[in-house]
Amino acid sequence: MPAINDPTNSTAPAAVPFIDLVAQYQNIKGEVRAAVDQVFETQHFILGEEVDQLEAEIADYCDARFAIGCASGTDALVLSLLGLGIGPGDEVITSPFTFFATAGAIHRVGARPKFVDIDPVTYNLDPQQVEDAIDENTKAIMPVHIFGQCADMETLWRLSVRNNIPLIEDACQAIGAEYRGRRAGVLGTVGCFSFFPTKNLGGAGDGGMITTDDAELATRLKRLRVHGDVGGYNHVEVGFNSRLDSLQAAILRVKLRHLEDWSEGRRQNARRYSELFRSMNLLSSIDPPVTAADQRHVFNQYTLRIRGGMRDSVMEYMRREGVGCAVYYPIPLHMQKCFDYLGYSPADFPESSRAADEVLSLPIFSELTDEQLVRVATVLGEAASSATALKFPAGGVAQRNAA
Ligand SMILES: *Cc1c(COP(=O)(O)O)cnc(C)c1O
């Protein structure tokens, strides 16, 4: 019998990658190559027809009046803040449990990120804490639709209207997500999207998009992305260069045609995981993601919580077994060195800190086979039981003395 660790052991189960963009590409290769060739034939590489078309298609997809392409999701956030006139002296309320760019964009325009804690079930901003945090310096609320499920947008929208401050959706992980039948991107004043390759709609490089129903804001965003130029080298304000490439737009237009299928694949995989975890009796040690009844989750990440301080050992076990998994995000933003100046202390956002210690994301891309899903669930089950077995019993000396 071959040794367990022998890599030539042909009976070892195949590794499951965390994400497999090659599998996706193989299915759409012909379409992508044709779109790329088309752009090369025109030799038109910046903005232009392809970008105009993509903007129209994204606006249609999100049911927004306007969509404005830009160079990245980060730039979509920065442009939105600038377009809304937010800058030095202003505060923007957001979540500390998100990708860095959310708060980075607020800092970048000279404003101050003001963090409030998250809901422990959805990992999205807790609206009650947002309400408590609003004061005269608050100039916007920036919820993040984390992992692909919308924040509690009706409550946040009421706060935004009542206080007359804009609501900026960081929808970078949530294209196609729905909240009470309406799509991410039209649930606030502006919506910001990313086409980073691992997002649900990913380009062949960086790219971003902003959606809004506000005509005046759309006009301003369009000029801010080209140095404030309104045409003919007339610069009415100073913007920057944040244009979307024609090549990216052409590729994204191809992929947009498949987005609904891919998102449905992710949702089906999520349902299958839940089924497997239930049948394997794993629900005493893990909390799978919860989708609220009025939401359509698009699962940019399938993120569960591993209870009992076992997350890191579970992750190591799974990786040793060749099952991809990742932690989004291990350090809440109020604990990032560059935000020391904001003066937060570690204990300020206990749910964000607990999430950072307990979450684990599993492979969820739509091309996963059932065999792979079963393998991931099986290895997670093994990992959880081996982590429990290895865990040093709680209590120790103090408990024995008390007994
Ligand atoms: C990906 C992401 C961004 C940034 O998008 P880029 O295109 O990488 O600049 C911002 N916010 C969130 C929540 C993201 O996931």
PDB file of N, CA and C in Angstrom, residues 97 117-127 146-147 149-151 287-293 295 297 299 303-305 307 351-352 354-355 358-359:
ATOM      1  N   PHE A  97     -15.369  45.615   8.492  1.00  0.00           N
ATOM      2  CA  PHE A  97     -15.208  44.229   8.052  1.00  0.00           C
ATOM      3  C   PHE A  97     -15.466  44.161   6.556  1.00  0.00           C
ATOM      4  N   ASP A 117     -20.032  48.783  13.839  1.00  0.00           N
ATOM      5  CA  ASP A 117     -19.893  47.327  13.819  1.00  0.00           C
ATOM      6  C   ASP A 117     -20.930  46.661  12.901  1.00  0.00           C
ATOM      7  N   ILE A 118     -20.723  45.358  12.690  1.00  0.00           N
ATOM      8  CA  ILE A 118     -21.557  44.589  11.759  1.00  0.00           C
ATOM      9  C   ILE A 118     -22.563  43.715  12.506  1.00  0.00           C
ATOM     10  N   ASP A 119     -23.537  43.247  11.730  1.00  0.00           N
ATOM     11  CA  ASP A 119     -24.475  42.245  12.208  1.00  0.00           C
ATOM     12  C   ASP A 119     -23.746  40.885  12.158  1.00  0.00           C
ATOM     13  N   PRO A 120     -23.785  40.108  13.249  1.00  0.00           N
ATOM     14  CA  PRO A 120     -22.994  38.868  13.258  1.00  0.00           C
ATOM     15  C   PRO A 120     -23.525  37.776  12.333  1.00  0.00           C
ATOM     16  N   VAL A 121     -24.760  37.884  11.881  1.00  0.00           N
ATOM     17  CA  VAL A 121     -25.311  36.837  11.007  1.00  0.00           C
ATOM     18  C   VAL A 121     -24.990  37.119   9.537  1.00  0.00           C
ATOM     19  N   THR A 122     -25.190  38.365   9.108  1.00  0.00           N
ATOM     20  CA  THR A 122     -24.980  38.690   7.689  1.00  0.00           C
ATOM     21  C   THR A 122     -23.604  39.292   7.419  1.00  0.00           C
ATOM     22  N   TYR A 123     -22.915  39.728   8.456  1.00  0.00           N
ATOM     23  CA  TYR A 123     -21.621  40.423   8.348  1.00  0.00           C
ATOM     24  C   TYR A 123     -21.751  41.799   7.702  1.00  0.00           C
ATOM     25  N   ASN A 124     -22.976  42.250   7.486  1.00  0.00           N
ATOM     26  CA  ASN A 124     -23.205  43.581   6.929  1.00  0.00           C
ATOM     27  C   ASN A 124     -23.399  44.600   8.048  1.00  0.00           C
ATOM     28  N   LEU A 125     -23.259  45.891   7.687  1.00  0.00           N
ATOM     29  CA  LEU A 125     -23.418  46.988   8.648  1.00  0.00           C
ATOM     30  C   LEU A 125     -24.688  46.821   9.482  1.00  0.00           C
ATOM     31  N   ASP A 126     -24.583  47.076  10.768  1.00  0.00           N
ATOM     32  CA  ASP A 126     -25.734  47.062  11.667  1.00  0.00           C
ATOM     33  C   ASP A 126     -26.387  48.453  11.623  1.00  0.00           C
ATOM     34  N   PRO A 127     -27.595  48.555  11.031  1.00  0.00           N
ATOM     35  CA  PRO A 127     -28.213  49.872  10.818  1.00  0.00           C
ATOM     36  C   PRO A 127     -28.440  50.661  12.111  1.00  0.00           C
ATOM     37  N   ILE A 146     -21.480  42.744   1.627  1.00  0.00           N
ATOM     38  CA  ILE A 146     -20.339  41.840   1.801  1.00  0.00           C
ATOM     39  C   ILE A 146     -20.652  40.417   1.332  1.00  0.00           C
ATOM     40  N   PHE A 147     -19.722  39.856   0.616  1.00  0.00           N
ATOM     41  CA  PHE A 147     -19.758  38.483   0.086  1.00  0.00           C
ATOM     42  C   PHE A 147     -20.837  38.279  -0.990  1.00  0.00           C
ATOM     43  N   GLN A 149     -24.261  39.655  -0.610  1.00  0.00           N
ATOM     44  CA  GLN A 149     -25.628  39.838  -0.086  1.00  0.00           C
ATOM     45  C   GLN A 149     -25.780  41.289   0.368  1.00  0.00           C
ATOM     46  N   CYS A 150     -26.880  41.908  -0.041  1.00  0.00           N
ATOM     47  CA  CYS A 150     -27.059  43.332   0.245  1.00  0.00           C
ATOM     48  C   CYS A 150     -27.204  43.601   1.741  1.00  0.00           C
ATOM     49  N   ALA A 151     -26.712  44.772   2.122  1.00  0.00           N
ATOM     50  CA  ALA A 151     -26.931  45.268   3.476  1.00  0.00           C
ATOM     51  C   ALA A 151     -28.424  45.564   3.655  1.00  0.00           C
ATOM     52  N   ASP A 287     -21.330  27.715  11.238  1.00  0.00           N
ATOM     53  CA  ASP A 287     -22.538  28.454  10.850  1.00  0.00           C
ATOM     54  C   ASP A 287     -22.425  28.806   9.375  1.00  0.00           C
ATOM     55  N   PRO A 288     -23.159  28.086   8.512  1.00  0.00           N
ATOM     56  CA  PRO A 288     -23.134  28.427   7.081  1.00  0.00           C
ATOM     57  C   PRO A 288     -23.763  29.807   6.866  1.00  0.00           C
ATOM     58  N   PRO A 289     -23.494  30.430   5.707  1.00  0.00           N
ATOM     59  CA  PRO A 289     -24.082  31.748   5.454  1.00  0.00           C
ATOM     60  C   PRO A 289     -25.612  31.680   5.428  1.00  0.00           C
ATOM     61  N   VAL A 290     -26.230  32.757   5.902  1.00  0.00           N
ATOM     62  CA  VAL A 290     -27.690  32.844   5.960  1.00  0.00           C
ATOM     63  C   VAL A 290     -28.154  33.854   4.907  1.00  0.00           C
ATOM     64  N   THR A 291     -29.070  33.427   4.053  1.00  0.00           N
ATOM     65  CA  THR A 291     -29.653  34.356   3.077  1.00  0.00           C
ATOM     66  C   THR A 291     -31.025  34.770   3.570  1.00  0.00           C
ATOM     67  N   ALA A 292     -31.215  36.071   3.770  1.00  0.00           N
ATOM     68  CA  ALA A 292     -32.513  36.558   4.240  1.00  0.00           C
ATOM     69  C   ALA A 292     -33.561  36.326   3.157  1.00  0.00           C
ATOM     70  N   ALA A 293     -34.824  36.179   3.590  1.00  0.00           N
ATOM     71  CA  ALA A 293     -35.914  35.813   2.678  1.00  0.00           C
ATOM     72  C   ALA A 293     -36.121  36.854   1.577  1.00  0.00           C
ATOM     73  N   GLN A 295     -33.872  38.585   0.027  1.00  0.00           N
ATOM     74  CA  GLN A 295     -32.607  38.854  -0.660  1.00  0.00           C
ATOM     75  C   GLN A 295     -32.310  37.792  -1.714  1.00  0.00           C
ATOM     76  N   HIS A 297     -28.852  36.422  -2.890  1.00  0.00           N
ATOM     77  CA  HIS A 297     -27.414  36.412  -2.608  1.00  0.00           C
ATOM     78  C   HIS A 297     -26.701  35.954  -3.880  1.00  0.00           C
ATOM     79  N   PHE A 299     -23.256  35.272  -3.777  1.00  0.00           N
ATOM     80  CA  PHE A 299     -22.122  34.447  -3.326  1.00  0.00           C
ATOM     81  C   PHE A 299     -20.808  34.719  -4.052  1.00  0.00           C
ATOM     82  N   THR A 303     -19.014  32.157   2.688  1.00  0.00           N
ATOM     83  CA  THR A 303     -18.240  32.358   3.906  1.00  0.00           C
ATOM     84  C   THR A 303     -18.997  31.838   5.102  1.00  0.00           C
ATOM     85  N   LEU A 304     -18.370  30.897   5.813  1.00  0.00           N
ATOM     86  CA  LEU A 304     -19.025  30.377   7.011  1.00  0.00           C
ATOM     87  C   LEU A 304     -18.200  30.726   8.232  1.00  0.00           C
ATOM     88  N   ARG A 305     -18.828  30.521   9.381  1.00  0.00           N
ATOM     89  CA  ARG A 305     -18.162  30.812  10.642  1.00  0.00           C
ATOM     90  C   ARG A 305     -17.819  29.478  11.301  1.00  0.00           C
ATOM     91  N   ARG A 307     -16.885  27.858  14.745  1.00  0.00           N
ATOM     92  CA  ARG A 307     -16.940  28.218  16.167  1.00  0.00           C
ATOM     93  C   ARG A 307     -15.809  27.597  16.966  1.00  0.00           C
ATOM     94  N   GLU A 351     -17.934  42.449  17.019  1.00  0.00           N
ATOM     95  CA  GLU A 351     -18.427  41.489  16.020  1.00  0.00           C
ATOM     96  C   GLU A 351     -17.502  41.430  14.807  1.00  0.00           C
ATOM     97  N   SER A 352     -16.939  42.557  14.426  1.00  0.00           N
ATOM     98  CA  SER A 352     -15.996  42.546  13.303  1.00  0.00           C
ATOM     99  C   SER A 352     -14.743  41.756  13.672  1.00  0.00           C
ATOM    100  N   ARG A 354     -14.533  39.374  15.950  1.00  0.00           N
ATOM    101  CA  ARG A 354     -14.878  37.965  16.075  1.00  0.00           C
ATOM    102  C   ARG A 354     -15.009  37.334  14.681  1.00  0.00           C
ATOM    103  N   ALA A 355     -15.628  38.065  13.757  1.00  0.00           N
ATOM    104  CA  ALA A 355     -15.749  37.546  12.391  1.00  0.00           C
ATOM    105  C   ALA A 355     -14.357  37.328  11.792  1.00  0.00           C
ATOM    106  N   GLU A 358     -13.069  34.127  12.985  1.00  0.00           N
ATOM    107  CA  GLU A 358     -13.849  32.893  12.827  1.00  0.00           C
ATOM    108  C   GLU A 358     -14.252  32.533  11.392  1.00  0.00           C
ATOM    109  N   VAL A 359     -14.202  33.485  10.466  1.00  0.00           N
ATOM    110  CA  VAL A 359     -14.734  33.173   9.128  1.00  0.00           C
ATOM    111  C   VAL A 359     -13.764  32.360   8.265  1.00  0.00           C
TER     112      VAL A 359
END
